[in-house]
Coordinates of C-alpha atoms in Angstrom, one line a residue:
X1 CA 105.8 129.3 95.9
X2 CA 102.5 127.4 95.8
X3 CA 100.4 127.7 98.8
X4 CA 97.8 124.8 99.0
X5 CA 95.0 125.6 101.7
X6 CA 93.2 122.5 103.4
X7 CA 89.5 123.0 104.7
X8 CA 88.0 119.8 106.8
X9 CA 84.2 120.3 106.4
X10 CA 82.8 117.8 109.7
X11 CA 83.8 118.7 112.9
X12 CA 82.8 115.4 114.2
X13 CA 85.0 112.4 115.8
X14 CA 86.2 111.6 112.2
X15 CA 86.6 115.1 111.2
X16 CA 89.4 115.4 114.3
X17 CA 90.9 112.1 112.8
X18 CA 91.7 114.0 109.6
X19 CA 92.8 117.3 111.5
X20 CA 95.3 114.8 113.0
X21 CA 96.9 113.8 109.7
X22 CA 97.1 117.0 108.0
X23 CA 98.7 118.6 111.3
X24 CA 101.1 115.4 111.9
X25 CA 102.5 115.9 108.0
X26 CA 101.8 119.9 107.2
X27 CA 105.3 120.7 108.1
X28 CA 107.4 117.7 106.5
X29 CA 105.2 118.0 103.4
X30 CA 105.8 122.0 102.7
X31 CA 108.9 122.8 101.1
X32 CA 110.6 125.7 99.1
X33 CA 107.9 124.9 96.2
X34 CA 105.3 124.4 98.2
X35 CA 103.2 125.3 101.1
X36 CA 100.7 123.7 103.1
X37 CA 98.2 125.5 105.2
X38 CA 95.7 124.6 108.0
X39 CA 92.7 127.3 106.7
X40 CA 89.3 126.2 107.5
X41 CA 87.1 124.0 109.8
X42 CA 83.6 123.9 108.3
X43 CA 80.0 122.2 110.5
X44 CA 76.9 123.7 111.0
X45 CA 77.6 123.5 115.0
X46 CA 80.1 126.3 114.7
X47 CA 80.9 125.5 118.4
X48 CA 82.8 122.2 117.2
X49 CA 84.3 123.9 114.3
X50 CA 85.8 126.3 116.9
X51 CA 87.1 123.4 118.9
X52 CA 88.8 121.1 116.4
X53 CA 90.6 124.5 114.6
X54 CA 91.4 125.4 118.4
X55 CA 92.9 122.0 118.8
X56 CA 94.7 121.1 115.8
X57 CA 95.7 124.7 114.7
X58 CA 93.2 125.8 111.8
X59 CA 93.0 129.6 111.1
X60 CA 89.5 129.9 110.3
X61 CA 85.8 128.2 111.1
X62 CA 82.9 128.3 109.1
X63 CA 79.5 126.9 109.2
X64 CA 78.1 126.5 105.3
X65 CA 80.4 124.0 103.8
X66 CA 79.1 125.5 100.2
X67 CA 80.4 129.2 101.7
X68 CA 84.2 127.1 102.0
X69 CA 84.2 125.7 98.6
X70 CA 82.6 128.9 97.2
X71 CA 86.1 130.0 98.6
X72 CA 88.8 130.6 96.2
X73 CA 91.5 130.2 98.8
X74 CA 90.4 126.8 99.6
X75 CA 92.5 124.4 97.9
X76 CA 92.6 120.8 99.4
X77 CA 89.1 119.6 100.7
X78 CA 88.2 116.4 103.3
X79 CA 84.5 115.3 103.5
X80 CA 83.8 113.6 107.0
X81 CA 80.5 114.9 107.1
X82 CA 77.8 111.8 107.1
X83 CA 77.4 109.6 104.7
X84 CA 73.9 110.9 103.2
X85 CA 76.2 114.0 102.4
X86 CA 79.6 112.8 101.3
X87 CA 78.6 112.8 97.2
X88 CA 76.7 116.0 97.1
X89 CA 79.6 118.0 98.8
X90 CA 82.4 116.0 96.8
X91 CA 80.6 116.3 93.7
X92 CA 80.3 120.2 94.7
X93 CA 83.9 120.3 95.7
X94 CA 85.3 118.8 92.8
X95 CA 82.9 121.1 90.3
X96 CA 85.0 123.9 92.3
X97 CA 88.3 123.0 91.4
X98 CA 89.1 121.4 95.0
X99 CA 91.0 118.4 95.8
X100 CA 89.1 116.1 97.3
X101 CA 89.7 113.7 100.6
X102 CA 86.2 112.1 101.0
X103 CA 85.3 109.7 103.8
X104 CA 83.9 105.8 103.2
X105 CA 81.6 104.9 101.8
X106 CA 81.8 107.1 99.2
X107 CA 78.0 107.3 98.2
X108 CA 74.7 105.8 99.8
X109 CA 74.4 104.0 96.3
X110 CA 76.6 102.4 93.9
X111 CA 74.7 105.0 91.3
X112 CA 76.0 107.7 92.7
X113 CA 79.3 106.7 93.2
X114 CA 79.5 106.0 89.8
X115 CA 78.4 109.2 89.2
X116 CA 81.0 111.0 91.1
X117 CA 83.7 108.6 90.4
X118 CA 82.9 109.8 86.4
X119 CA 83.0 113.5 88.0
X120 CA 86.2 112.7 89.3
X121 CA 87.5 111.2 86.6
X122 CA 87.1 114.8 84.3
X123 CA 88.2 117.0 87.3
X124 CA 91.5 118.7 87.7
X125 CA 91.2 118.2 91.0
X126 CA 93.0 114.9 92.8
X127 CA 90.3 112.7 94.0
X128 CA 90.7 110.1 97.1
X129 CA 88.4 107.8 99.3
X130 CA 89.4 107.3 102.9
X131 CA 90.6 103.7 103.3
X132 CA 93.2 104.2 106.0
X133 CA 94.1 100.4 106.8
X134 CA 95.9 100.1 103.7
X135 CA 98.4 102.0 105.5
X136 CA 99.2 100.4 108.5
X137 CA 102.5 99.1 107.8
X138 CA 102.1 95.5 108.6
X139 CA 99.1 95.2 106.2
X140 CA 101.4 97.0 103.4
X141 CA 104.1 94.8 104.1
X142 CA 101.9 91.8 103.9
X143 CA 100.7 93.2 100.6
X144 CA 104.4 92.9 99.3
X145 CA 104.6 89.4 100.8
X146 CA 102.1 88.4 98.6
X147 CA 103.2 90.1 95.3
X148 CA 106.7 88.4 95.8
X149 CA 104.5 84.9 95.9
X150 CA 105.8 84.2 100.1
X151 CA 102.8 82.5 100.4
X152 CA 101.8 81.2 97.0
X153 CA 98.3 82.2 95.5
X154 CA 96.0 83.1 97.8
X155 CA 93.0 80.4 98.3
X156 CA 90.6 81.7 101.0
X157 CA 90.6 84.6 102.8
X158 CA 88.6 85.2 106.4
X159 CA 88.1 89.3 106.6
X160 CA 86.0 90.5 109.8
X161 CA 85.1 93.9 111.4
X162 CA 83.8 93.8 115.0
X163 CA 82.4 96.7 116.9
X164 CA 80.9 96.9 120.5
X165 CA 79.8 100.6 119.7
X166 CA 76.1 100.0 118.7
X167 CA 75.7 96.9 121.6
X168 CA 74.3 99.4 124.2
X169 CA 69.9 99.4 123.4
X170 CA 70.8 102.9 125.3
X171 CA 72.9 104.5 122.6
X172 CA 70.6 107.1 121.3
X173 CA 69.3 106.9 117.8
X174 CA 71.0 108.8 114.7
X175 CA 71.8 109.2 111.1
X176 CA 73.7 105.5 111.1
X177 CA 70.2 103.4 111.9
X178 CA 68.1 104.8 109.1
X179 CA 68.8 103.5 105.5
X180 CA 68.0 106.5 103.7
X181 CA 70.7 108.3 105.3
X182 CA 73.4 105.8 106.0
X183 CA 73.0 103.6 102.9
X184 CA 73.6 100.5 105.4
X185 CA 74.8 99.9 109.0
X186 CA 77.7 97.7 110.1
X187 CA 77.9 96.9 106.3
X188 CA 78.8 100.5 105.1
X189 CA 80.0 102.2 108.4
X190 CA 83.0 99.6 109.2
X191 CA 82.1 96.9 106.6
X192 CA 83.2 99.5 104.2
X193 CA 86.9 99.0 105.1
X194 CA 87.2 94.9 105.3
X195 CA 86.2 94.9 101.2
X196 CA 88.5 97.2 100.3
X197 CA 91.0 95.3 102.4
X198 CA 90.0 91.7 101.0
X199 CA 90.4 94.0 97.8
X200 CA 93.7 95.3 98.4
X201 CA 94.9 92.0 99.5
X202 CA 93.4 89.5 96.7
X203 CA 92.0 91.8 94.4
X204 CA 88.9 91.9 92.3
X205 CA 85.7 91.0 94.0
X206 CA 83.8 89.3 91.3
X207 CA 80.5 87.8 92.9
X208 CA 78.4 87.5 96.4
X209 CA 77.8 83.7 96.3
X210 CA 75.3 84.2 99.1
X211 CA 74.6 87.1 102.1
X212 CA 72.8 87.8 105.1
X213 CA 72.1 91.2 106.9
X214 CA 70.4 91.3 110.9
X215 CA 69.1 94.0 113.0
X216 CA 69.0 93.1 116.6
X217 CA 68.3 96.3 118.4
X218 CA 65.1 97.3 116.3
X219 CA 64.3 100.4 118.3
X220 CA 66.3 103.4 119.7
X221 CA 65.6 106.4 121.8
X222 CA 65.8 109.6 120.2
X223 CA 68.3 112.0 121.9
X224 CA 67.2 114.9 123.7
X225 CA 70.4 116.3 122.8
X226 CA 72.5 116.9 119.8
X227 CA 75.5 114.2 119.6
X228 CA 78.3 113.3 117.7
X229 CA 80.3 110.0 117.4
X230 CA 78.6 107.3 119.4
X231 CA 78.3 109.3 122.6
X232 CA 75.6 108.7 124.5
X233 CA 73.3 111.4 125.6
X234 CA 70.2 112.3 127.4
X235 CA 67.6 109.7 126.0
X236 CA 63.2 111.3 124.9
X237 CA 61.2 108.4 125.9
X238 CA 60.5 108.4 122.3
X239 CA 61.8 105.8 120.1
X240 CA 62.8 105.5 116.3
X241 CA 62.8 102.5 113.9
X242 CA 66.3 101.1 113.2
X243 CA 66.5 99.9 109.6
X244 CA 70.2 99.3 108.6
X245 CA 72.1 96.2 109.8
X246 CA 73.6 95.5 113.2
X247 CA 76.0 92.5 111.3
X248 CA 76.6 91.7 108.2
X249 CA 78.1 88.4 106.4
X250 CA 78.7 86.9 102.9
X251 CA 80.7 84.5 101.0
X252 CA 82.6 86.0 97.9
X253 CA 84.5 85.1 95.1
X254 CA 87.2 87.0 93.6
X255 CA 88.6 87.5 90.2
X256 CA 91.5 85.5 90.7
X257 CA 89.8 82.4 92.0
X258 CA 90.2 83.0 95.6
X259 CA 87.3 82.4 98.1
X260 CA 86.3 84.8 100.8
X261 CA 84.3 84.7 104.3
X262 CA 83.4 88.4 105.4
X263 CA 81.6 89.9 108.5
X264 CA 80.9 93.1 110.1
X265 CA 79.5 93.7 113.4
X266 CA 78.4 97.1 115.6
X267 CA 77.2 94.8 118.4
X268 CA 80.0 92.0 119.1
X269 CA 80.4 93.1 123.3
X270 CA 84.2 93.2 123.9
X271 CA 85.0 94.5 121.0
X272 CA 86.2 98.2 120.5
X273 CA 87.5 98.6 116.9
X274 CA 88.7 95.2 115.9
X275 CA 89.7 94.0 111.6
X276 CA 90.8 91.3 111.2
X277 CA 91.8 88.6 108.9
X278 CA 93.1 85.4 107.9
X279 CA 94.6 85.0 105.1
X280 CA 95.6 81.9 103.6
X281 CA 97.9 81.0 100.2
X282 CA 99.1 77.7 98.6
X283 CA 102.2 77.8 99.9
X284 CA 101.4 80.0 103.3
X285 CA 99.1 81.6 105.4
X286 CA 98.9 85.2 107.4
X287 CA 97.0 86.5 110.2
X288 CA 96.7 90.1 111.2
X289 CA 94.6 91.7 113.9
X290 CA 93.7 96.0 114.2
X291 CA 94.8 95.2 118.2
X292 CA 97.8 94.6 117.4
X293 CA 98.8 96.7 114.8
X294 CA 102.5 96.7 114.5
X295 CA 103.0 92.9 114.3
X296 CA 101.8 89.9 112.2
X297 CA 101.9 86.4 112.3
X298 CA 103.2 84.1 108.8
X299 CA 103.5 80.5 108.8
X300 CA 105.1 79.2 105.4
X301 CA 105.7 75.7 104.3
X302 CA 109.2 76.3 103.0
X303 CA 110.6 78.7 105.5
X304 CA 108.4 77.9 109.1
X305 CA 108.0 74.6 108.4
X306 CA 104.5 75.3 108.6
X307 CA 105.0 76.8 112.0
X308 CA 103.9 80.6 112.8
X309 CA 106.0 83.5 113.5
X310 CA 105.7 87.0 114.5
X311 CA 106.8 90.0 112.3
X312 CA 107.0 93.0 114.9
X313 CA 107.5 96.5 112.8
X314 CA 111.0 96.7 111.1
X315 CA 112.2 99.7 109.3
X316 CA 112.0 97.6 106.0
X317 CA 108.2 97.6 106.3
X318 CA 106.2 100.4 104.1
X319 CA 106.1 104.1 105.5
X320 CA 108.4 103.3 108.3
X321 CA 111.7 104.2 107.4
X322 CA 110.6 108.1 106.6
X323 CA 107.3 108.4 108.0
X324 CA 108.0 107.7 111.7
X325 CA 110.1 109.6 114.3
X326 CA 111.6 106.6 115.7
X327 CA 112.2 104.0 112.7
X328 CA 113.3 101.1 114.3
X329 CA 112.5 97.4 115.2
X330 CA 109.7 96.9 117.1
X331 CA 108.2 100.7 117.4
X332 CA 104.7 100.4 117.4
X333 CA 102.4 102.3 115.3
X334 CA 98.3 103.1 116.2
X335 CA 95.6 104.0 114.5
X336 CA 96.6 108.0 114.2
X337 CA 99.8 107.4 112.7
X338 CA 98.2 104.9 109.9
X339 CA 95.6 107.5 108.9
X340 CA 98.3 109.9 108.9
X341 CA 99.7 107.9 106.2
X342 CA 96.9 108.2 104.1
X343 CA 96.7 112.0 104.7
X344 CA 100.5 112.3 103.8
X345 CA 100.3 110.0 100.2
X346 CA 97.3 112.4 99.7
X347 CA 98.8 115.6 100.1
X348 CA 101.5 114.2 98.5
X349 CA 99.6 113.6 95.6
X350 CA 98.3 117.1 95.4
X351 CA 101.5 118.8 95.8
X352 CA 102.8 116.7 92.9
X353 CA 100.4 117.0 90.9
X354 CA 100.1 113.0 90.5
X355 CA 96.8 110.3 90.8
X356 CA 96.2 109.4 94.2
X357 CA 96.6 105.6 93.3
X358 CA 95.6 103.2 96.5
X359 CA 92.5 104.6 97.3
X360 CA 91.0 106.8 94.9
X361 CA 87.2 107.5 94.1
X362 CA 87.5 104.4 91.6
X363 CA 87.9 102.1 94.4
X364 CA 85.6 103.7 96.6
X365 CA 83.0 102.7 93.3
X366 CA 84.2 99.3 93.5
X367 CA 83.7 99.1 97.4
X368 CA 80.1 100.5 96.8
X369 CA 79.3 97.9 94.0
X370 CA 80.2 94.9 96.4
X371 CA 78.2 96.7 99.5
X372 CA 75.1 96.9 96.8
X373 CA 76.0 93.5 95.9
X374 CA 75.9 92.6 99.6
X375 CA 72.4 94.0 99.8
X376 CA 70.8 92.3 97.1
X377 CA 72.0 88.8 97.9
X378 CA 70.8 89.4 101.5
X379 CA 67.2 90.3 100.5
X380 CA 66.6 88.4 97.7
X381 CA 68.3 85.5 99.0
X382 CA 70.3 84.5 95.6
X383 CA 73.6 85.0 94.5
X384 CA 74.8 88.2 92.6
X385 CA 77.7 89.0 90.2
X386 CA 79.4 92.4 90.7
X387 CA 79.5 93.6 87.0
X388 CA 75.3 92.9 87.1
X389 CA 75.1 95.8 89.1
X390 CA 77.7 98.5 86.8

């Protein structure tokens, strides 16, 4: 029997997201053939290590993440370290022979995620980036409605991210306000997840017609203490530049002809974790909002009479009928059981052997290139095509 041993390296508020998915799935993924196995919990606080493997039922800690992949028993690998980290321990990982989870975005730059992407791509290891909202069912389902042509070809598409996290002046300063180690702000740390969306949803992104990026809160205090997430801690009456983007916005053009409005935000007050779109077709329009995550709303011409409904969950939407304990009408889903998805298709995909298809290092390049893309029509005020930048 094949025994596949998973090792999280970042201990951190994202680090117990992924702790969550393998734990949810290790049992209904291990079979006669094959055997999943919660081994390691790598950060340099070995403190928080302790905690999450405590918590989520990890065997070991460590506190060198090159120590865990120097580890021949380490199999399976996620990166939820930050994001001025996430190539140089994937491209590590996969040099080792690991499989490979890594978090959003996948690199600071498109360069290097073209550089690790071609890594990937002549690794024996399976390769993923994290974009979880794929899998919450009612954005897969609308996904399907789309491919079956329920609301004709898509025309414009409204894809926003709004966060109250970074609205405080009082949350302390950290590794997500400084460029050089966070590659953007709102753009990369939750903008990140709207692209690939608009990507999953209407494909190719093909040029930024025109951007513009804003920081609002210019300074922060520097903590006195260490902190993770976006915990606020005892404040230094010292303060620190901020030079990545409190909201971000552009127009963009996809492959297929469809238009598309996109906006992230750290500082909208009022709102904790909020996507959202609109999507709109020549024959139909959808709406879907992260608050309400096991429903959407579909108005269509020839069935609505132009009038909207709501789809609550149904067992005939994606990963419900085998990946819930309840599948029926109207159980809701949150935001743990949609990135449990994500860990499930991956481990899947390792156990099998197979390409980790929605959401592999490839599209984490093509999410960078449209974040870089982003940038440079922001600063130099003009419009940029995506394939200028490959």
């Amino acid at each position: 029997m094949k025994t596949l041993n998973i090792a999280i390296i970042g201990a951190g508020m994202i680090g117990a997201a992924h702790a969550s998915g393998y734990r949810a799935h290790q049992a209904r993924l291990s079979g006669p053939d094959c055997q999943f196995v919660l081994h390691t919990v790598c950060d340099a606080r070995e403190d928080a290590a302790q905690e999450l493997a405590r918590v989520w039922g990890f065997a070991h800690v460590a506190s060198n993440w090159q120590a865990v992949l120097d580890n021949p028993e380490i199999d399976v690998v996620s990166v939820a370290l930050p994001n001025i980290l996430h190539a140089e321990v994937a491209a590590a990982a996969l040099r080792a022979g690991k499989h490979v989870l890594c978090e959003k975005p996948l690199a600071l730059t498109a360069a290097q995620a073209k550089e690790l992407t071609d890594l990937a791509a002549s690794s024996k290891g399976i390769n993923g980036s994290v974009f979880n909202y794929r899998r919450i069912p009612a954005i897969s389902m609308i996904k399907e409605l789309i491919e079956r042509g329920e609301i004709g070809t898509p025309t414009h598409l409204l894809v926003q991210y709004q966060c109250g996290y970074a609205a405080d002046p009082l949350l302390p300063h950290s590794w997500r306000y400084t460029e050089s180690r966070a590659g953007g702000g709102a753009l990369h740390d939750i903008g990140a997840h709207a692209i690939d969306i608009a990507r999953f949803l209407c494909g190719e992104i093909t040029e930024i017609v025109g951007a513009t990026t804003d920081t609002f809160i210019k300074q922060r205090y520097l903590p006195l203490t260490a902190n993770a997430g976006h915990s606020h801690v005892t404040l230094s009456d010292k303060t620190e530049e901020v030079d990545t983007d409190d909201i971000s916005s552009c127009v963009m053009r996809f492959d297929s002809g469809c238009q598309g409005l996109f906006s992230a935000s750290r500082v909208t007050v009022g709102m904790g974790n909020t996507l959202s779109f609109t999507l709109t077709g020549s024959k139909g329009t959808v709406l879907f909002n992260s608050e309400r995550p096991g429903e959407f709303s579909i108005a269509r011409a020839s069935v609505e009479k132009g009038a909207f409904i709501t789809q609550a969950n149904n067992p005939s939407f994606p990963y419900l009928s085998d990946m819930i304990p309840v599948p029926h009408d109207g159980v809701a889903i949150g935001y743990a059981e949609g990135f449990g998805f994500m860990i499930a298709e991956f481990m899947q995909a390792v156990a099998q052997n197979q390409p980790y298809s929605k959401g592999s290092f490839a599209d984490g390049l093509a999410v960078a290139l449209v974040l870089e893309a982003i940038q440079h029509a922001a600063r130099d005020r003009r419009p940029v095509a995506i394939n200028t930048l490959k």
